[in-house]
CSV table of C-alpha atoms in Angstrom, one decimal:
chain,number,residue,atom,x,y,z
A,45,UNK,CA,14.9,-7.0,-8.2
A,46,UNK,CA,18.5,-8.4,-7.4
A,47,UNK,CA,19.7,-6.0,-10.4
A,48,UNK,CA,23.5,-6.6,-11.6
A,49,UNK,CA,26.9,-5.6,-9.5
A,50,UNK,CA,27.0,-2.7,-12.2
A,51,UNK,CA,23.8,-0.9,-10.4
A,52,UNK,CA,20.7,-0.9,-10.3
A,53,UNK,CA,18.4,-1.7,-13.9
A,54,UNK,CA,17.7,1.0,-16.2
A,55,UNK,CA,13.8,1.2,-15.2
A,56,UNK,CA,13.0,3.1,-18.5
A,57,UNK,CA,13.5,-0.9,-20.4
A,58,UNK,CA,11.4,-2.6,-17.4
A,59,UNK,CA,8.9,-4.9,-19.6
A,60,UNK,CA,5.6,-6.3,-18.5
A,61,UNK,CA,5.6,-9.7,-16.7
A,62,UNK,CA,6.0,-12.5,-19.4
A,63,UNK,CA,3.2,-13.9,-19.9
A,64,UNK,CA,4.5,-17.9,-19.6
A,65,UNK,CA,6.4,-19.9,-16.8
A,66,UNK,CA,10.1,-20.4,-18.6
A,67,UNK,CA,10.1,-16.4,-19.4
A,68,UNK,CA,9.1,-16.2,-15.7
A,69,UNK,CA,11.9,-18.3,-14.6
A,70,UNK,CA,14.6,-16.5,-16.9
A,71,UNK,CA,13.4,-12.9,-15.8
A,72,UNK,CA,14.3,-14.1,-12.3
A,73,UNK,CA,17.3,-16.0,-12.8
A,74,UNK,CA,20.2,-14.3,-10.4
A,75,UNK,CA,17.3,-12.2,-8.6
A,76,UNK,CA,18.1,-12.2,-4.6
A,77,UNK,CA,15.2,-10.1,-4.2
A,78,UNK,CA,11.6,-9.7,-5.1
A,79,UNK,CA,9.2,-6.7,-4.9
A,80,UNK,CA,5.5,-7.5,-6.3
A,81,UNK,CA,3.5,-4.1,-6.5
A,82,UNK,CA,0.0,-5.1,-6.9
A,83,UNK,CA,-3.0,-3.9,-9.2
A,84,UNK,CA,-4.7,-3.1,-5.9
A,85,UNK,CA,-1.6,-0.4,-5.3
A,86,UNK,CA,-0.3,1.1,-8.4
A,87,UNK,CA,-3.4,0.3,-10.8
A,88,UNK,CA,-2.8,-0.8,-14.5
A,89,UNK,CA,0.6,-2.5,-14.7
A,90,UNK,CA,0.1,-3.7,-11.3
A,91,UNK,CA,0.7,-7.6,-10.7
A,92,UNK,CA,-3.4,-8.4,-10.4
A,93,UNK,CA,-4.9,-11.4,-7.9
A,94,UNK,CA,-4.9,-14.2,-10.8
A,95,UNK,CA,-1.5,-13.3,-11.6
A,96,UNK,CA,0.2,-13.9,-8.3
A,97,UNK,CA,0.4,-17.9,-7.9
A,98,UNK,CA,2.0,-17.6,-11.8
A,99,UNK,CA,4.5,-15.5,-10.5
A,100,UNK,CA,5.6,-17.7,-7.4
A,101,UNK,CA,5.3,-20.5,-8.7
A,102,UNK,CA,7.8,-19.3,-11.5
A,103,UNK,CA,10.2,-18.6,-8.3
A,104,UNK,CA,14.2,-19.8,-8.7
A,105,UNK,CA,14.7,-22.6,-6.0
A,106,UNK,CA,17.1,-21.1,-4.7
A,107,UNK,CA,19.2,-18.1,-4.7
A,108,UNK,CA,16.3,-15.1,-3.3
A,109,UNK,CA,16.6,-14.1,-0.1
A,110,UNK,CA,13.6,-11.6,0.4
A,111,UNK,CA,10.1,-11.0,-0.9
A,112,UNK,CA,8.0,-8.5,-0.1
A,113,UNK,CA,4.7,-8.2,-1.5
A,114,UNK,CA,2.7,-4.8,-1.8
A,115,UNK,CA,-0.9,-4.9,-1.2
A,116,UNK,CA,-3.7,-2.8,-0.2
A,117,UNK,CA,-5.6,-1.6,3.0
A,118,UNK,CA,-8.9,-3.3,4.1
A,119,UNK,CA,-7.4,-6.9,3.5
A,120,UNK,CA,-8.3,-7.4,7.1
A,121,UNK,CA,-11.1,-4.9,7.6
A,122,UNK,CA,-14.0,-6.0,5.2
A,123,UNK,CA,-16.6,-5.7,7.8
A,124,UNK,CA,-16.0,-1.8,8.4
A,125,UNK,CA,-16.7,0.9,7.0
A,126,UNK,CA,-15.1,2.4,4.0
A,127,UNK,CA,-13.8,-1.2,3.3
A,128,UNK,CA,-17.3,-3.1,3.0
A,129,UNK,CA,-18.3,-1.2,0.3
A,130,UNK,CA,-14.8,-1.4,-1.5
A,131,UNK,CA,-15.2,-5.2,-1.2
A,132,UNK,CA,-19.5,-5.0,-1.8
A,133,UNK,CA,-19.1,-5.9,-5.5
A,134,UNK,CA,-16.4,-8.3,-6.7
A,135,UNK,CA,-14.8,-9.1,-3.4
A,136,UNK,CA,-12.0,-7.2,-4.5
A,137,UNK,CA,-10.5,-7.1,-0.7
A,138,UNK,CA,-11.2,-10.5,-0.2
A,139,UNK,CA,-8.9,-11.5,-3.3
A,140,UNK,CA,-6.2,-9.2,-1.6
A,141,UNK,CA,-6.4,-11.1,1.3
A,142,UNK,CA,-5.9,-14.0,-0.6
A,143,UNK,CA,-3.2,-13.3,-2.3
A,144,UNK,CA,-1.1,-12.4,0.5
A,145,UNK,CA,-1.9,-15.7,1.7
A,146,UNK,CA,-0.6,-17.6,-1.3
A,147,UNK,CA,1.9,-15.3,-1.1
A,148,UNK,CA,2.9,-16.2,2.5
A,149,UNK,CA,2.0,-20.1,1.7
A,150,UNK,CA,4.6,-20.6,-1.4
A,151,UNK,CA,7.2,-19.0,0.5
A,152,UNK,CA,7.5,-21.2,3.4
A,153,UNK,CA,11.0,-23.6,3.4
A,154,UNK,CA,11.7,-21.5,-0.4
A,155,UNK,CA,12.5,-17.8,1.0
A,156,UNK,CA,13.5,-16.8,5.1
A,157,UNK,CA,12.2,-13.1,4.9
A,158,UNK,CA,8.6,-12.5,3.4
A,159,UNK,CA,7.2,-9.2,3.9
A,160,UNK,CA,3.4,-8.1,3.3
A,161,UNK,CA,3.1,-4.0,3.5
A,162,UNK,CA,-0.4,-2.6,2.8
A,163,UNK,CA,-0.6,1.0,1.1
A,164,UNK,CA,-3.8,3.2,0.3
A,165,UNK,CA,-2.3,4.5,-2.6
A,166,UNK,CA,0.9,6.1,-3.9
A,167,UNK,CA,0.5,10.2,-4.3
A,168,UNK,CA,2.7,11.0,-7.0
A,169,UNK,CA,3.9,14.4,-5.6
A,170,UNK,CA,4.3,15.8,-2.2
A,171,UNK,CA,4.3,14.1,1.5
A,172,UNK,CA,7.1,13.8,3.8
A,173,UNK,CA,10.3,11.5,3.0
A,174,UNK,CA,9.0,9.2,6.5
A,175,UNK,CA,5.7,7.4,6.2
A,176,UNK,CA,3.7,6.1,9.7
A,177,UNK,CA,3.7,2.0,10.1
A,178,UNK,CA,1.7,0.0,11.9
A,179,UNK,CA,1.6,-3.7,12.1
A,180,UNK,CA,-1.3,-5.3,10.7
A,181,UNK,CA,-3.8,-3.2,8.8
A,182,UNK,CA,-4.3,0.0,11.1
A,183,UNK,CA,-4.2,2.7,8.8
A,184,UNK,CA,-5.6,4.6,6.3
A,185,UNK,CA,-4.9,7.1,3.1
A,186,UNK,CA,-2.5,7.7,0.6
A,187,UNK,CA,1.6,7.6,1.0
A,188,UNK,CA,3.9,9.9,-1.4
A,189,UNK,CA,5.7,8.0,-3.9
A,190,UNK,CA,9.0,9.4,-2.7
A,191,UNK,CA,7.9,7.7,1.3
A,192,UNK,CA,7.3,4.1,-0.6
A,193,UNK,CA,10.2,4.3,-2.1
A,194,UNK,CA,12.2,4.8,0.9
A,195,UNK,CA,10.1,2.5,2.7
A,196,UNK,CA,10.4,-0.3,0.3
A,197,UNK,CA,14.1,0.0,1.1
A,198,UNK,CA,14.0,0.0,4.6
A,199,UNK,CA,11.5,-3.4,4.3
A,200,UNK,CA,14.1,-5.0,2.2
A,201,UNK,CA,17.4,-4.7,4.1
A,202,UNK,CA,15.8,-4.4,7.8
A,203,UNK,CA,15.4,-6.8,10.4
A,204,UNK,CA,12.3,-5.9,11.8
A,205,UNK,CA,10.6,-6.5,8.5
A,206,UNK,CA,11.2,-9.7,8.4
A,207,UNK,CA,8.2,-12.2,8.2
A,208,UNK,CA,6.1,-9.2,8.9
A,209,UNK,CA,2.7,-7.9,7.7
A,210,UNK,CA,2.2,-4.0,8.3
A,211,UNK,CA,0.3,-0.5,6.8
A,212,UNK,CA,1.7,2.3,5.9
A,213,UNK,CA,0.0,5.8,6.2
A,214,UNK,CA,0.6,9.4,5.8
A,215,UNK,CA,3.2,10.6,8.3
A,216,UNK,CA,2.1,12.2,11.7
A,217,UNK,CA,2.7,15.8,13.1
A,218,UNK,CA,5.6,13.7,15.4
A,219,UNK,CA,8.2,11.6,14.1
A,220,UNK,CA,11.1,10.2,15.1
A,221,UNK,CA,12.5,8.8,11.3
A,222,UNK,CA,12.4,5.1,10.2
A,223,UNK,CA,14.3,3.4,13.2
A,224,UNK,CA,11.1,5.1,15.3
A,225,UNK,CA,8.6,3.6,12.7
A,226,UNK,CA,10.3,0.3,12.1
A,227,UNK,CA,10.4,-0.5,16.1
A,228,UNK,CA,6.6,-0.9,15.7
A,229,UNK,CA,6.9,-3.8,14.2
A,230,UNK,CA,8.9,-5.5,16.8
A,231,UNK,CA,6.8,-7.9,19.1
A,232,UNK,CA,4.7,-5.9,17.6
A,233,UNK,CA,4.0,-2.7,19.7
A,234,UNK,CA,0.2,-2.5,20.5
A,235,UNK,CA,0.3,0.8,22.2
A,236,UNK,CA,1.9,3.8,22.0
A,237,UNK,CA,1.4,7.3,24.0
A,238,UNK,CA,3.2,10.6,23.5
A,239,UNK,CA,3.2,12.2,27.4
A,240,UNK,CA,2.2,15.9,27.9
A,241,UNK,CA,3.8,18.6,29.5
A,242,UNK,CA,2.9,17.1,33.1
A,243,UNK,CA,5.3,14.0,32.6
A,244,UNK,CA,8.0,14.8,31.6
A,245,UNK,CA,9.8,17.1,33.3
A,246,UNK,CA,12.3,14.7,34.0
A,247,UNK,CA,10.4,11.8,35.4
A,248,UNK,CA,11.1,8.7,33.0
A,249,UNK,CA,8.1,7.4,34.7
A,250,UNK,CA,9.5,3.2,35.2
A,251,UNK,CA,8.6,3.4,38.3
A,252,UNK,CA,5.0,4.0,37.9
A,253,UNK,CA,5.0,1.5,35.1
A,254,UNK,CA,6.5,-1.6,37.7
A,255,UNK,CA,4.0,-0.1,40.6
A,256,UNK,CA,1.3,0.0,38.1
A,257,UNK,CA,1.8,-3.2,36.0
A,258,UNK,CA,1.7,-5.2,39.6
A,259,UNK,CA,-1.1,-3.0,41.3
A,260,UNK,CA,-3.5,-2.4,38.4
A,261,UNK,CA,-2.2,-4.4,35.3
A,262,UNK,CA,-2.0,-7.7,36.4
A,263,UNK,CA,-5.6,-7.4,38.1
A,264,UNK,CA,-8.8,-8.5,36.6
A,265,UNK,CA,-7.2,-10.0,33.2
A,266,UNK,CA,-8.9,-13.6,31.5
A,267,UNK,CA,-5.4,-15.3,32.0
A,268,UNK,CA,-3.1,-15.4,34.9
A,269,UNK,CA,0.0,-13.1,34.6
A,270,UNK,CA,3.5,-13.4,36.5
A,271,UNK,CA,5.2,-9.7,36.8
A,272,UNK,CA,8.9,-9.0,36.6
A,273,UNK,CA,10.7,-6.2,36.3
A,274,UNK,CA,12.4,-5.3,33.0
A,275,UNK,CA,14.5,-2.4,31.6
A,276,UNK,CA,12.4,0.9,31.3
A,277,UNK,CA,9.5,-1.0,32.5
A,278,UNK,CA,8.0,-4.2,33.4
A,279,UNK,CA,6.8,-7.4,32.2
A,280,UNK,CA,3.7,-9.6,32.2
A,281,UNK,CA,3.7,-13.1,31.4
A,282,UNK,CA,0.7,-14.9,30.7
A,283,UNK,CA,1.0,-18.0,32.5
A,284,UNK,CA,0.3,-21.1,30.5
A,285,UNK,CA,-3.0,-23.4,31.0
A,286,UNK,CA,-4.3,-20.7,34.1
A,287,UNK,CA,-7.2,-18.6,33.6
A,288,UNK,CA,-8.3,-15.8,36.1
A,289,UNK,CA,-11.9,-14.7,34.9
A,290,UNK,CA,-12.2,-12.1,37.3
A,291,UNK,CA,-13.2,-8.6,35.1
A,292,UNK,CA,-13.5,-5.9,38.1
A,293,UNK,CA,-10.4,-4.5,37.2
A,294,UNK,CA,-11.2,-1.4,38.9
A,295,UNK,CA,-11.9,-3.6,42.6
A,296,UNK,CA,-9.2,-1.7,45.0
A,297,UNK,CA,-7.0,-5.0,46.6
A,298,UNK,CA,-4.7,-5.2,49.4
A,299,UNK,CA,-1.4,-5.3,49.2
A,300,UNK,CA,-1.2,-9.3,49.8
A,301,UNK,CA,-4.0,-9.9,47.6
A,302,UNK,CA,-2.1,-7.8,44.9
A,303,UNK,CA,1.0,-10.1,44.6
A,304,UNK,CA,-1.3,-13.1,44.7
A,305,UNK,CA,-3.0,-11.7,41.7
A,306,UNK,CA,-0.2,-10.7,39.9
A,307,UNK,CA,2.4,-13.6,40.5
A,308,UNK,CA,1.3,-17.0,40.2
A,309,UNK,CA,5.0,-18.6,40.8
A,310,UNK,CA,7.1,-17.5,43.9
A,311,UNK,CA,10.6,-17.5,43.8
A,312,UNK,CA,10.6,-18.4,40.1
A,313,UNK,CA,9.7,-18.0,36.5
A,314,UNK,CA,6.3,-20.1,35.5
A,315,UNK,CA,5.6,-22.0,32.1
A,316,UNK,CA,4.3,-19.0,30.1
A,317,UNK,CA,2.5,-18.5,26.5
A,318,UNK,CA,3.3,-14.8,25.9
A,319,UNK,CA,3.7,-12.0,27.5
A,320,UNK,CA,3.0,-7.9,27.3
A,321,UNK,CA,6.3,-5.5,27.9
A,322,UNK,CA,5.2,-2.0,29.0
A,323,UNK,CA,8.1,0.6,28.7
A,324,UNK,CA,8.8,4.2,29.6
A,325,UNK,CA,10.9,6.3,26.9
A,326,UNK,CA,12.1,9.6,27.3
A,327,UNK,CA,13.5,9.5,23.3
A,328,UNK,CA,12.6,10.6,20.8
A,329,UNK,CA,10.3,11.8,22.9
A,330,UNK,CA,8.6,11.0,26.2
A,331,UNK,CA,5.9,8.3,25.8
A,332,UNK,CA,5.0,4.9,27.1
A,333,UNK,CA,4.8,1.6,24.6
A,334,UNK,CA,3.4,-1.7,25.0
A,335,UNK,CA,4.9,-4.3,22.8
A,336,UNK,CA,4.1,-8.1,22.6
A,337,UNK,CA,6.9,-10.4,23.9
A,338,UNK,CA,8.0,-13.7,24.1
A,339,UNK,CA,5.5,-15.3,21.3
A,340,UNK,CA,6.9,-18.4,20.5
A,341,UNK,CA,5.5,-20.5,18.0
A,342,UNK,CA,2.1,-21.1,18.7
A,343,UNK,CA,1.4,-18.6,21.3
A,344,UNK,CA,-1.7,-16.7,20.3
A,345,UNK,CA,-2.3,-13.3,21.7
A,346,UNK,CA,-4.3,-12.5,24.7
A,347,UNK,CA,-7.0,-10.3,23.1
A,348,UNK,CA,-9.0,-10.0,26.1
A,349,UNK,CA,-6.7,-9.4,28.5
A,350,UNK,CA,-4.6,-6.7,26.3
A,351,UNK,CA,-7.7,-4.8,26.1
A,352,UNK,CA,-8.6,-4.9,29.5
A,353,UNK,CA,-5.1,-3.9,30.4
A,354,UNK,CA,-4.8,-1.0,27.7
A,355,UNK,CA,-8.2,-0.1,28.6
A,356,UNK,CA,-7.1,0.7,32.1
A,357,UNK,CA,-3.8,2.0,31.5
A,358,UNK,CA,-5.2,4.9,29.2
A,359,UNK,CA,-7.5,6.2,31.7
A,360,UNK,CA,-5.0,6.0,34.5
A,361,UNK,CA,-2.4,7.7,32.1
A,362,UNK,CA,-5.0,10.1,31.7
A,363,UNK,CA,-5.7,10.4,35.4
A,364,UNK,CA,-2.2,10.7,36.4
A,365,UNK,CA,-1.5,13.6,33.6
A,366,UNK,CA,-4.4,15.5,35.1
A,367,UNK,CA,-3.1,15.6,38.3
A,368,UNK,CA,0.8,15.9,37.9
A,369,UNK,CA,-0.5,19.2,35.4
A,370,UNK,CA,-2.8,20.5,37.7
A,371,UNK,CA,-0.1,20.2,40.0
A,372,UNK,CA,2.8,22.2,37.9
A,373,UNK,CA,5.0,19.7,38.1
């Protein structure tokens, strides 16, 4: 991409990739940006495995700004089911996964925003003008070509794309437009819950999140949290080299032994490596999110402990919806 000031290429005289390293390097010349569509995604005419170190290494050494790569679902899933079979004979998902490594790799010091979106498939007609996202490789089916094109867009002139890896799938029965999609990939979000009628008759909820993420989130984790209260919401921070390998997350504690669960520091913020931010929206619509926070470099997420704590707070979301609806309220 990058295309001239006049506007954007005539795609009817787009050529193949040249097939050596200085036609490479001239094609590019003056490109700011750089979409590769893989042969996984579009089929024939599709940049395939092999052909992607030949294209980066062919990269200007200076002058692009953004690079976003198009790959396919299952890079991550080759143990499950349908993607085991899809990867059974040729490792084709493995090569995927690859390539978005190299892809990742040669870009590091060369280009500040890489992006690595995973697609299905492209239907040629129909679908909705908004596509669902999800970081990582979450989601399944095909995307209408008119979705990827807009979301190709979006992933190269927004902020949250940056130096991310995401899937795109068909678009749900709820949506709240591209800011709503994009926001997932910021921390990135790890939960999301749309509230029923029982919730949200104009009850934002933060104060059941704060109660709850002290009372029954920070209690029976693998690493030691410190709680704070946040806007919307609340805050846990793991807190750096302390473990807590105490799994009855259900035990009922007093209200001392709470806070000595939930805060290992008093009267200040502890050394931390991570932390989970659990918010309250009423817009677009009423719902609750969890969102990573706070991952500096080298902080690696607390699997156990996030599903432990989103284990618990769907089934006291569900609880609490049961009773405020049985209620009328």
């Amino acid at each position: 991409l990058g295309g001239s000031p006049e506007g954007p290429p005539d795609l009817a005289g787009v050529k193949p990739m040249p097939a050596s390293p200085a036609e490479l390097g001239e094609a590019l010349e003056g490109a700011s940006a750089l979409v590769i569509l893989s042969e996984g995604v579009v089929g024939k005419g599709g940049v395939c495995t092999a052909e992607v170190g030949q294209l980066l290494a062919a990269l200007p050494p200076a002058g692009l700004r953004r690079l976003v790569y198009v790959s396919v679902h299952g890079a991550e899933r080759t143990s499950q089911l349908p993607y085991s079979l899809q990867n059974a004979f040729g490792g084709k998902l493995d090569r995927a996964r690859e390539a978005e490594g190299e892809v990742r790799l040669r870009a590091v010091g060369r280009i500040p925003a890489v992006s690595v979106v995973r697609l299905g498939g492209v239907k040629e007609t129909g679908g909705a003008e908004v596509c669902e996202l999800a970081p990582g490789d979450a989601l399944q089916g095909e995307v209408s070509a008119s979705a990827v094109a807009g979301l190709l867009v979006q992933t190269l002139t927004r902020q949250e794309t940056v130096n991310a890896t995401f899937s795109a799938g068909p678009t749900l029965a709820v949506a709240g437009g591209w800011d709503d999609e994009l926001i997932k990939l910021v921390g990135p979000e790890i939960y999301r819950r749309r509230l029923g009628s029982g919730l949200t008759s104009g009850e934002p909820l933060v104060n059941w999140v704060r109660t709850w993420a002290r009372e029954r989130g920070a209690i029976g984790l693998t690493s030691k949290v410190q709680v704070q209260d946040v806007p919307g919401g609340a805050m846990l921070r793991f807190v750096k080299g302390a473990a807590a390998f105490d799994t009855d997350f259900d035990r009922v504690e007093s209200k001392d032994q709470k806070w000595a669960a939930a805060s290992v520091v008093d009267g200040g913020r502890a050394q931390t490596d991570g932390a989970i931010k659990i918010v309250a929206e009423t817009t677009p619509y009423s719902r609750v999110r969890v969102v990573r926070s706070e991952m500096e470099d080298g902080a690696q997420p607390k699997e156990m402990s996030e599903a432990a704590l989103l284990q618990k707070l769907q089934r006291d979301l569900d609880k609490l919806e049961t009773e405020r609806t049985g209620k009328g309220m």
